[in-house]
Amino acid sequence: MAILEVKNIEKHFGATKVLEDISFDLEEGQALAIIGSSGSGKTTLLRCLNFLETPDQGQIVVQGKKLFDAADPATQRESEVRKKRLHFGLVFQSFNLFPQYTALKNVTLAKELLAQEQPDYKSRKKEILGEIEAEGRELLAKMGLADRAGHYPHQLSGGQQQRVAIARALALHPDILCFDEPTSALDPELTGEVLKVIRGLAEQKTTMIIVTHEMAFARDVADQVIFMDGGLIVEQGDARQVIEHPQQERTRQFLSRYSEH
Amino acid sequence: MFFTSAEFQAVVSALNEGFLKTVQLFFVTLIGALPLGLVISFGSMNRWAPLARPVHWFVRRRAQRQAGAPVEYKPGKMAGALIGFRPIRLICRLLVWIIRGTPLVLQIIILFYVPGMAGLFSWGGGESARFTAVAVAFVINYSCYFSEIYRGGIQGVPVGQQEAGQVLGMTRSQIFFKVTLLQMIKRIVPPMSNEIITLVKDTSLARVIALQEVIWMGESFMKGNQGYSGLIWPLFFTAVYYLAFTGVVTILLGQLEKKLSYFR
């Protein structure tokens, strides 16, 4: 069974339709790349999955559980949305690290706050915080940032910041990790180190959705690709198939612009 | 020796007494206006629009009735205005406009005299009653100025910070206290310092209802109600008190700014 089922998502901003009848499934352990030109609705789709936008129509189902149903207001209550968000992780284009915390604290903060809700938090406080810190350090080490744990974001390069942001998202063990153009704010030299980390996650069978403009990366790392245009899914399928042998004229046009340079 | 003369002693002891009142008014205003300003700033950013849903519903239903089928609809000017009606925001911004739009001196006078004239209540006589009235006027006035500084500070924190907190499953209050607050404080320290230094000097306006703060005390040596008359230097001498006080405040705020410079 698919870990994520997106059914007929529709979203308007005022009178503009930004998403139209978006449906797709994602299997556990697979990576899905979403490609398309700016304004095609890719980012809005990710934001809908992370409950930063509320779709006007459609359903979002994770592990057979209906997390969101536009027709059912009970699924949209603020208190529940907060917990539902934890099924998804989101890595932003602009990193959005918390500037006043060290890299390590950025990774552990949310987990520490969640731990306060555990019934045994008071009695095991030290132990719990110790575990969270150890895991935070481990995640940073996995990102190649073991020696940067005590640095503040402004002391890190863009690529390092983005890797901290990835560790921060991983710390909460989301079912599905989403990337919103994770390398678009980086210069080409730093892009590589972030893509390498994402590639590593794909090899470990992390379920991921990656909005990206890196076509070669999408082809090599993703299992599935969705090409979006004007708020619609124009083409979807096997990554290599879609990128190397697109069936739709619109997809071909879009991809040709990338192969030119 | 002038500094040991009885005149100098009398002036200093009177000015000290007045200065104590100045300092009291300063701190009472800060303690009241810093939190109240935050409340007003939240009010002036409040998005509660009670008419949005019913008006949307009404407009959509009317559009559908006319078309006989579900259609795209667009609210008109009138409906748009009703949808955008946000009473809490409106009240707070109105308050800020009135308070910032009129002189503090006038506000002190009105607040002190009007309740009694209107038969509502009286502040009573005496120095402590006058202090209370002035303190209330100052707290209201300064919380309005502070609220705008807070608003700028909060809105200056990138939305991405809040969104990052949201996707990490934080509650609204966790996001405010753990993510936004410190970044906001860092942003508001320079404009707040300005306002706080202005407050040091604005306390002198309290003498308009005869609160015996340091300037009032200085003037009293001209008017003769301290056993001396025609002395003008005590009034000039009050400047020393203000300079000392603003000097200390400036140093403290500078230290706070430095303390927050560890992040960007």
Coordinates of C-alpha atoms in Angstrom, one line a residue:
Chain A
M1 CA 0.0 0.0 0.0
A2 CA 1.2 3.5 -0.8
I3 CA 2.4 5.5 2.2
L4 CA 1.0 8.7 0.7
E5 CA -2.1 9.1 -1.4
V6 CA -2.9 12.5 -2.7
K7 CA -6.4 12.7 -4.1
N8 CA -7.8 15.5 -6.3
I9 CA -6.2 18.4 -4.6
E10 CA -7.3 21.8 -5.7
K11 CA -6.2 25.2 -4.5
H12 CA -7.1 28.7 -5.4
F13 CA -5.5 32.0 -4.4
G14 CA -8.4 34.4 -4.8
A15 CA -9.7 33.8 -8.3
T16 CA -6.4 32.2 -9.5
K17 CA -6.4 28.4 -9.7
V18 CA -2.9 27.3 -8.6
L19 CA -3.6 23.5 -8.2
E20 CA -6.1 21.5 -10.2
D21 CA -7.0 18.0 -9.6
I22 CA -3.6 16.8 -8.3
S23 CA -3.6 13.1 -7.6
F24 CA -0.6 10.8 -7.0
D25 CA 0.6 7.9 -4.8
L26 CA 4.0 7.5 -3.3
E27 CA 5.3 4.1 -2.1
E28 CA 7.3 3.8 1.1
G29 CA 11.1 4.2 0.5
Q30 CA 10.7 5.9 -2.8
A31 CA 11.8 9.3 -3.9
L32 CA 9.5 11.5 -6.0
A33 CA 10.8 14.5 -7.9
I34 CA 8.5 17.3 -8.9
I35 CA 9.7 19.4 -11.8
G36 CA 8.2 22.2 -13.7
S37 CA 8.7 25.9 -14.3
S38 CA 8.2 28.6 -11.7
G39 CA 4.6 29.3 -10.9
S40 CA 3.5 25.8 -11.9
G41 CA 2.3 25.0 -8.4
K42 CA 5.0 22.7 -7.2
T43 CA 5.8 24.7 -4.1
T44 CA 2.1 25.2 -3.3
L45 CA 1.6 21.5 -3.5
L46 CA 4.4 20.9 -1.0
R47 CA 3.0 23.5 1.3
C48 CA -0.4 21.8 1.1
L49 CA 1.1 18.6 2.2
N50 CA 2.7 20.3 5.1
F51 CA -0.5 22.1 6.1
L52 CA 1.0 25.5 5.4
E53 CA -1.8 26.0 2.9
T54 CA -5.3 24.5 3.1
P55 CA -6.5 22.9 -0.2
D56 CA -10.0 23.9 -1.3
Q57 CA -10.7 20.3 -2.5
G58 CA -9.3 16.9 -2.1
Q59 CA -7.8 14.5 0.4
I60 CA -4.4 13.6 1.8
V61 CA -4.0 10.1 3.1
V62 CA -0.9 8.8 4.9
Q63 CA -0.6 5.1 5.7
G64 CA -4.3 4.6 5.0
K65 CA -5.2 7.4 7.5
K66 CA -7.1 10.3 6.2
L67 CA -5.1 13.4 7.4
F68 CA -6.9 15.9 5.4
D69 CA -10.3 16.1 3.7
A70 CA -11.5 19.4 2.3
A71 CA -15.1 18.2 2.8
D72 CA -14.5 17.4 6.5
P73 CA -13.8 20.4 8.7
A74 CA -13.0 18.0 11.6
T75 CA -9.7 17.1 9.8
Q76 CA -8.7 20.8 9.7
R77 CA -8.7 21.6 13.4
E78 CA -5.6 23.6 14.5
S79 CA -4.8 21.3 17.4
E80 CA -4.9 18.2 15.3
V81 CA -3.1 19.8 12.3
R82 CA -0.1 20.3 14.5
K83 CA 0.3 16.6 15.2
K84 CA -0.5 15.7 11.6
R85 CA 2.3 17.9 10.3
L86 CA 4.8 15.5 12.0
H87 CA 4.1 12.9 9.3
F88 CA 5.9 15.3 7.0
G89 CA 9.2 17.1 7.2
L90 CA 9.9 20.1 5.1
V91 CA 13.3 21.5 4.0
F92 CA 12.9 25.1 2.8
Q93 CA 14.6 26.8 -0.1
S94 CA 15.8 29.5 2.2
F95 CA 16.8 27.1 5.0
N96 CA 14.9 29.1 7.7
L97 CA 17.2 28.0 10.5
F98 CA 16.6 29.7 13.8
P99 CA 19.4 32.3 14.0
Q100 CA 19.5 32.6 17.7
Y101 CA 20.3 28.9 18.2
T102 CA 23.4 26.8 17.5
A103 CA 23.3 24.2 14.8
L104 CA 22.7 21.5 17.4
K105 CA 19.9 23.4 19.1
N106 CA 18.3 24.0 15.8
V107 CA 18.1 20.2 15.3
T108 CA 17.0 19.3 18.8
L109 CA 14.6 22.2 19.8
A110 CA 11.4 20.9 18.3
K111 CA 12.1 17.4 19.7
E112 CA 12.7 18.9 23.2
L113 CA 9.5 20.8 23.1
L114 CA 7.6 17.7 22.0
A115 CA 9.2 15.6 24.7
Q116 CA 7.7 18.0 27.3
E117 CA 4.3 16.5 26.4
Q118 CA 5.4 13.0 27.4
P119 CA 3.9 11.9 30.8
D120 CA 7.3 10.8 32.2
Y121 CA 9.1 14.0 31.1
K122 CA 9.5 15.4 34.6
S123 CA 10.9 12.3 36.1
R124 CA 13.3 11.4 33.3
K125 CA 14.0 15.0 32.1
K126 CA 17.8 14.7 32.1
E127 CA 17.8 11.3 30.5
I128 CA 15.4 12.4 27.7
L129 CA 17.3 15.6 26.9
G130 CA 20.5 13.6 26.9
E131 CA 19.1 11.1 24.3
I132 CA 17.8 14.0 22.2
E133 CA 21.1 15.7 22.2
A134 CA 23.0 12.5 21.4
E135 CA 20.6 11.9 18.4
G136 CA 21.1 15.5 17.3
R137 CA 24.8 15.1 17.3
E138 CA 24.6 11.9 15.4
L139 CA 22.4 13.5 12.7
L140 CA 24.8 16.4 12.3
A141 CA 27.6 13.9 12.0
K142 CA 25.7 12.1 9.3
M143 CA 25.4 15.4 7.5
G144 CA 29.2 15.8 7.8
L145 CA 28.8 18.6 10.4
A146 CA 30.0 17.0 13.6
D147 CA 32.5 19.8 14.1
R148 CA 29.9 22.5 13.5
A149 CA 27.4 21.6 16.3
G150 CA 28.2 24.7 18.3
H151 CA 28.1 27.2 15.4
Y152 CA 25.4 29.7 14.9
P153 CA 23.7 29.7 11.4
H154 CA 25.4 33.0 10.4
Q155 CA 28.8 31.3 11.0
L156 CA 27.9 28.6 8.5
S157 CA 28.0 28.5 4.7
G158 CA 24.7 28.2 2.8
G159 CA 25.4 24.5 2.1
Q160 CA 26.2 23.8 5.7
Q161 CA 23.0 25.7 6.8
Q162 CA 20.9 23.6 4.4
R163 CA 22.4 20.4 5.8
V164 CA 21.6 21.5 9.3
A165 CA 18.1 22.2 8.1
I166 CA 17.9 18.6 6.7
A167 CA 19.1 17.2 10.0
R168 CA 16.5 19.3 11.8
A169 CA 13.8 17.9 9.6
L170 CA 15.1 14.3 10.1
A171 CA 15.2 14.7 13.9
L172 CA 11.4 14.3 14.1
H173 CA 11.5 11.1 11.9
P174 CA 8.9 12.2 9.4
D175 CA 7.2 9.5 7.3
I176 CA 7.8 11.7 4.2
L177 CA 10.5 14.2 3.9
C178 CA 9.8 17.1 1.5
F179 CA 12.4 19.4 -0.1
D180 CA 11.3 22.7 -1.6
E181 CA 14.1 23.6 -4.2
P182 CA 16.7 22.8 -1.6
T183 CA 19.6 24.0 -3.7
S184 CA 18.1 27.0 -5.5
A185 CA 19.5 29.5 -3.0
L186 CA 23.0 28.0 -3.2
D187 CA 25.8 28.7 -5.7
P188 CA 26.8 25.7 -7.8
E189 CA 29.8 24.9 -5.6
L190 CA 27.7 24.4 -2.6
T191 CA 24.8 22.7 -4.4
G192 CA 26.9 19.5 -4.7
E193 CA 27.3 18.9 -1.0
V194 CA 23.6 19.2 -0.4
L195 CA 22.6 17.0 -3.3
K196 CA 25.1 14.4 -2.0
V197 CA 23.3 14.3 1.3
I198 CA 19.9 13.9 -0.3
R199 CA 21.3 11.2 -2.6
G200 CA 22.6 9.4 0.6
L201 CA 19.1 9.6 2.1
A202 CA 17.6 8.1 -1.1
E203 CA 20.1 5.2 -0.9
Q204 CA 18.9 4.6 2.6
K205 CA 15.3 4.4 1.3
T206 CA 14.0 7.6 2.9
T207 CA 10.6 8.4 1.5
M208 CA 11.0 11.8 -0.1
I209 CA 9.3 14.4 -2.3
I210 CA 11.8 16.7 -3.9
V211 CA 10.8 19.9 -5.8
T212 CA 13.9 20.6 -7.9
H213 CA 15.3 22.3 -11.0
E214 CA 18.3 19.8 -11.0
M215 CA 17.1 17.5 -13.9
A216 CA 20.1 15.2 -13.8
F217 CA 19.8 14.8 -10.1
A218 CA 16.0 14.1 -10.4
R219 CA 16.7 11.5 -13.1
D220 CA 19.4 9.7 -11.1
V221 CA 18.0 9.9 -7.6
A222 CA 14.2 9.9 -7.9
D223 CA 12.2 6.8 -8.6
Q224 CA 9.2 8.7 -9.9
V225 CA 8.9 12.1 -11.5
I226 CA 5.9 14.4 -11.8
F227 CA 6.0 17.3 -14.3
M228 CA 3.7 20.1 -13.4
D229 CA 2.5 23.0 -15.6
G230 CA -0.1 25.6 -14.8
G231 CA -1.3 23.8 -11.7
L232 CA -1.8 20.5 -13.4
I233 CA 0.1 17.3 -13.5
V234 CA 1.0 17.0 -17.2
E235 CA 3.1 13.9 -17.0
Q236 CA 4.1 11.4 -14.3
G237 CA 6.0 8.1 -14.3
D238 CA 9.3 6.5 -13.9
A239 CA 12.0 9.1 -13.4
R240 CA 14.4 8.0 -16.2
Q241 CA 11.4 7.5 -18.6
V242 CA 9.9 10.9 -18.1
I243 CA 13.1 12.9 -18.2
E244 CA 14.7 11.0 -21.1
H245 CA 11.7 10.1 -23.1
P246 CA 8.9 12.5 -22.3
Q247 CA 5.6 11.6 -23.8
Q248 CA 3.9 15.0 -23.7
E249 CA 4.8 17.9 -25.9
R250 CA 4.8 20.4 -23.0
T251 CA 7.2 18.2 -21.0
R252 CA 9.5 17.9 -24.0
Q253 CA 9.5 21.7 -24.4
F254 CA 10.3 22.2 -20.7
L255 CA 13.1 19.6 -20.6
S256 CA 14.7 20.9 -23.9
R257 CA 15.5 24.2 -22.1
Y258 CA 17.5 22.3 -19.6
S259 CA 19.5 20.2 -22.1
E260 CA 20.5 23.3 -24.0
H261 CA 22.9 24.3 -21.4
Chain B
M1 CA 32.2 77.6 49.3
F2 CA 29.1 77.4 47.2
F3 CA 28.7 73.6 47.3
T4 CA 28.6 73.5 51.0
S5 CA 26.2 76.5 51.3
A6 CA 22.8 76.0 52.9
E7 CA 21.2 77.2 49.6
F8 CA 22.9 74.4 47.6
Q9 CA 22.1 71.8 50.2
A10 CA 18.4 72.8 50.1
V11 CA 18.3 72.7 46.4
V12 CA 19.9 69.4 46.1
S13 CA 17.7 67.8 48.7
A14 CA 14.6 69.2 47.0
L15 CA 15.8 68.1 43.5
N16 CA 16.7 64.6 44.9
E17 CA 13.1 64.3 46.1
G18 CA 11.7 65.4 42.8
F19 CA 14.1 63.1 40.9
L20 CA 12.9 60.2 43.0
K21 CA 9.4 60.9 41.7
T22 CA 10.7 61.2 38.1
V23 CA 12.4 57.8 38.4
Q24 CA 9.3 56.2 39.9
L25 CA 7.2 57.5 37.1
F26 CA 9.7 56.2 34.6
F27 CA 9.7 52.7 36.0
V28 CA 6.0 52.5 36.6
T29 CA 5.5 53.5 32.9
L30 CA 7.9 50.9 31.6
I31 CA 6.5 48.1 33.8
G32 CA 3.0 48.9 32.6
A33 CA 3.6 49.9 29.0
L34 CA 6.1 47.2 27.9
P35 CA 3.5 44.3 28.4
L36 CA 0.4 46.4 27.5
G37 CA 2.1 47.6 24.3
L38 CA 2.6 43.9 23.3
V39 CA -1.1 43.3 23.9
I40 CA -2.0 46.3 21.7
S41 CA 0.4 45.2 19.0
F42 CA -1.2 41.8 18.9
G43 CA -4.6 43.5 18.7
S44 CA -3.5 45.7 15.9
M45 CA -2.4 42.6 13.9
N46 CA -5.5 40.6 14.8
R47 CA -7.1 38.9 11.9
W48 CA -10.5 38.1 13.4
A49 CA -13.1 39.0 10.8
P50 CA -16.5 37.9 12.1
L51 CA -18.4 38.8 8.9
A52 CA -16.1 37.1 6.4
R53 CA -17.8 33.7 6.5
P54 CA -21.5 34.8 6.4
V55 CA -20.8 37.4 3.7
H56 CA -18.9 34.8 1.6
W57 CA -21.7 32.4 2.1
F58 CA -24.4 34.9 1.2
V59 CA -22.6 36.2 -1.9
R60 CA -21.9 32.7 -3.2
R61 CA -25.5 31.6 -2.6
R62 CA -26.8 34.6 -4.4
A63 CA -24.5 34.1 -7.3
Q64 CA -25.5 30.5 -7.6
R65 CA -29.2 31.3 -7.4
Q66 CA -28.8 33.8 -10.3
A67 CA -26.8 31.4 -12.4
G68 CA -28.8 28.3 -11.4
A69 CA -25.6 26.3 -10.9
P70 CA -22.4 26.5 -8.9
V71 CA -20.3 29.3 -10.4
E72 CA -17.1 31.2 -9.7
Y73 CA -18.1 34.3 -7.8
K74 CA -16.4 37.5 -6.9
P75 CA -17.5 39.7 -3.9
G76 CA -18.3 43.3 -4.8
K77 CA -16.9 46.4 -3.2
M78 CA -19.5 46.5 -0.4
A79 CA -19.2 42.8 0.4
G80 CA -15.4 43.1 0.2
A81 CA -15.4 45.8 2.8
L82 CA -17.6 43.7 5.1
I83 CA -15.4 40.7 4.6
G84 CA -12.4 42.8 5.6
F85 CA -14.1 44.2 8.7
R86 CA -11.7 43.3 11.6
P87 CA -13.1 44.9 14.8
I88 CA -10.3 44.1 17.2
R89 CA -7.7 45.4 14.8
L90 CA -9.8 48.5 14.1
I91 CA -10.2 49.4 17.8
C92 CA -6.5 49.0 18.5
R93 CA -5.4 51.0 15.5
L94 CA -8.0 53.7 16.3
L95 CA -6.6 53.9 19.9
V96 CA -3.1 54.1 18.6
W97 CA -4.1 56.9 16.2
I98 CA -5.8 59.0 18.9
I99 CA -3.0 58.6 21.4
R100 CA -0.2 59.2 19.0
G101 CA -2.2 62.0 17.3
T102 CA -2.6 64.2 20.4
P103 CA -0.1 65.7 22.8
L104 CA 0.7 63.7 26.0
V105 CA 0.3 66.9 28.0
L106 CA -3.3 67.1 26.8
Q107 CA -3.9 63.5 27.6
I108 CA -2.6 64.0 31.2
I109 CA -4.9 67.0 31.7
I110 CA -8.0 65.2 30.2
L111 CA -7.4 62.0 32.1
F112 CA -6.9 63.9 35.4
Y113 CA -9.9 66.3 35.2
V114 CA -12.5 64.8 32.9
P115 CA -13.5 61.8 35.1
G116 CA -14.4 64.2 37.9
M117 CA -16.1 66.7 35.6
A118 CA -18.2 63.9 34.1
G119 CA -19.1 62.7 37.6
L120 CA -17.6 59.3 36.9
F121 CA -14.9 59.1 39.7
S122 CA -12.3 61.3 41.2
W123 CA -8.6 60.7 41.4
G124 CA -8.8 62.4 44.7
G125 CA -6.5 65.1 45.9
G126 CA -2.9 64.9 47.0
E127 CA 0.4 64.0 45.5
S128 CA -0.3 60.2 45.3
A129 CA -3.6 60.6 43.5
R130 CA -1.9 62.9 41.0
F131 CA 0.9 60.3 40.6
T132 CA -1.7 57.6 39.8
A133 CA -3.4 59.7 37.2
V134 CA -0.2 60.7 35.5
A135 CA 1.1 57.1 35.6
V136 CA -2.1 55.8 33.9
A137 CA -1.8 58.5 31.2
F138 CA 1.9 57.6 30.7
V139 CA 1.2 53.9 30.5
I140 CA -1.5 54.3 27.9
N141 CA 0.5 56.8 25.9
Y142 CA 3.7 54.8 25.9
S143 CA 2.1 51.4 25.3
C144 CA 0.7 52.8 22.0
Y145 CA 4.1 53.9 20.9
F146 CA 5.6 50.6 22.0
S147 CA 2.9 48.6 20.2
E148 CA 4.0 50.1 16.9
I149 CA 7.6 49.2 17.7
Y150 CA 6.6 45.7 18.6
R151 CA 4.5 45.4 15.5
G152 CA 7.4 46.4 13.3
G153 CA 9.6 44.0 15.2
I154 CA 7.3 41.0 14.9
Q155 CA 6.5 41.7 11.2
G156 CA 10.2 42.1 10.5
V157 CA 10.9 38.5 11.5
P158 CA 10.7 36.5 8.2
V159 CA 7.5 34.4 7.8
G160 CA 9.8 31.5 7.1
Q161 CA 10.8 31.4 10.8
Q162 CA 7.2 30.9 11.8
E163 CA 6.6 28.3 9.1
A164 CA 9.8 26.4 10.1
G165 CA 8.3 26.2 13.6
Q166 CA 5.0 25.1 12.3
V167 CA 6.3 22.2 10.2
L168 CA 8.3 21.1 13.2
G169 CA 5.1 20.7 15.1
M170 CA 5.5 23.6 17.5
T171 CA 2.4 25.3 19.0
R172 CA 1.7 28.9 18.4
S173 CA 3.0 30.0 21.8
Q174 CA 6.1 27.9 21.4
I175 CA 6.8 29.5 18.1
F176 CA 6.3 33.0 19.6
F177 CA 8.4 32.4 22.8
K178 CA 11.1 30.1 21.4
V179 CA 11.5 31.4 17.9
T180 CA 10.1 34.8 17.2
L181 CA 10.5 36.6 20.5
L182 CA 14.2 36.9 20.8
Q183 CA 14.6 37.9 17.1
M184 CA 11.9 40.5 17.7
I185 CA 13.7 41.9 20.8
K186 CA 16.9 42.1 18.8
R187 CA 15.1 44.1 16.2
I188 CA 13.4 46.5 18.5
V189 CA 16.2 47.4 20.9
P190 CA 17.4 50.4 18.8
P191 CA 14.0 52.0 18.3
M192 CA 12.9 51.1 21.8
S193 CA 16.1 52.8 23.2
N194 CA 15.0 55.9 21.5
E195 CA 11.6 55.8 23.0
I196 CA 12.8 55.0 26.5
I197 CA 15.2 57.9 26.5
T198 CA 12.4 60.1 25.4
L199 CA 10.4 58.8 28.3
V200 CA 13.0 59.9 30.7
K201 CA 12.5 63.5 29.6
D202 CA 8.7 63.2 29.0
T203 CA 8.2 62.6 32.7
S204 CA 8.6 66.3 33.1
L205 CA 5.2 66.8 31.5
A206 CA 3.7 65.5 34.7
R207 CA 4.2 68.9 36.3
V208 CA 1.2 70.1 34.3
I209 CA -1.0 68.8 37.0
A210 CA 1.5 69.8 39.7
L211 CA 3.2 66.4 40.2
Q212 CA 6.4 67.3 42.1
E213 CA 8.9 65.8 39.9
V214 CA 12.4 67.2 39.4
I215 CA 11.6 70.1 37.0
W216 CA 8.7 71.2 39.2
M217 CA 11.1 71.2 42.2
G218 CA 13.6 73.2 40.2
E219 CA 11.0 75.8 39.3
S220 CA 9.8 76.0 42.8
F221 CA 12.9 77.9 43.8
M222 CA 11.9 80.7 41.4
K223 CA 8.4 80.8 42.6
G224 CA 9.3 80.9 46.3
N225 CA 7.6 77.9 47.6
Q226 CA 10.8 76.4 49.1
G227 CA 11.7 79.4 51.2
Y228 CA 13.8 80.8 48.3
S229 CA 12.5 82.9 45.5
G230 CA 14.0 84.2 42.3
L231 CA 16.6 81.4 42.0
I232 CA 16.8 80.2 38.4
W233 CA 19.9 78.0 38.6
P234 CA 18.1 75.1 40.3
L235 CA 16.0 74.7 37.2
F236 CA 19.1 74.7 35.0
F237 CA 20.7 72.3 37.4
T238 CA 18.0 69.6 36.8
A239 CA 19.7 68.9 33.5
V240 CA 22.4 67.2 35.4
Y241 CA 19.9 64.7 36.8
Y242 CA 18.5 64.0 33.3
L243 CA 21.9 63.6 31.8
A244 CA 23.0 61.2 34.5
F245 CA 19.8 59.2 34.2
T246 CA 19.9 59.0 30.4
G247 CA 23.6 58.1 30.6
V248 CA 22.9 55.1 32.7
V249 CA 19.9 54.1 30.6
T250 CA 22.0 54.4 27.4
I251 CA 24.8 52.2 28.8
L252 CA 22.3 49.5 29.9
L253 CA 20.5 49.4 26.6
G254 CA 23.9 49.4 24.8
Q255 CA 24.8 46.3 26.8
L256 CA 21.6 44.6 25.9
E257 CA 22.2 45.3 22.3
K258 CA 25.7 43.9 22.5
K259 CA 24.4 40.8 24.3
L260 CA 22.1 40.1 21.4
S261 CA 24.8 40.6 18.8
Y262 CA 25.8 36.9 19.0
F263 CA 23.3 36.1 16.2
R264 CA 22.0 37.7 13.1

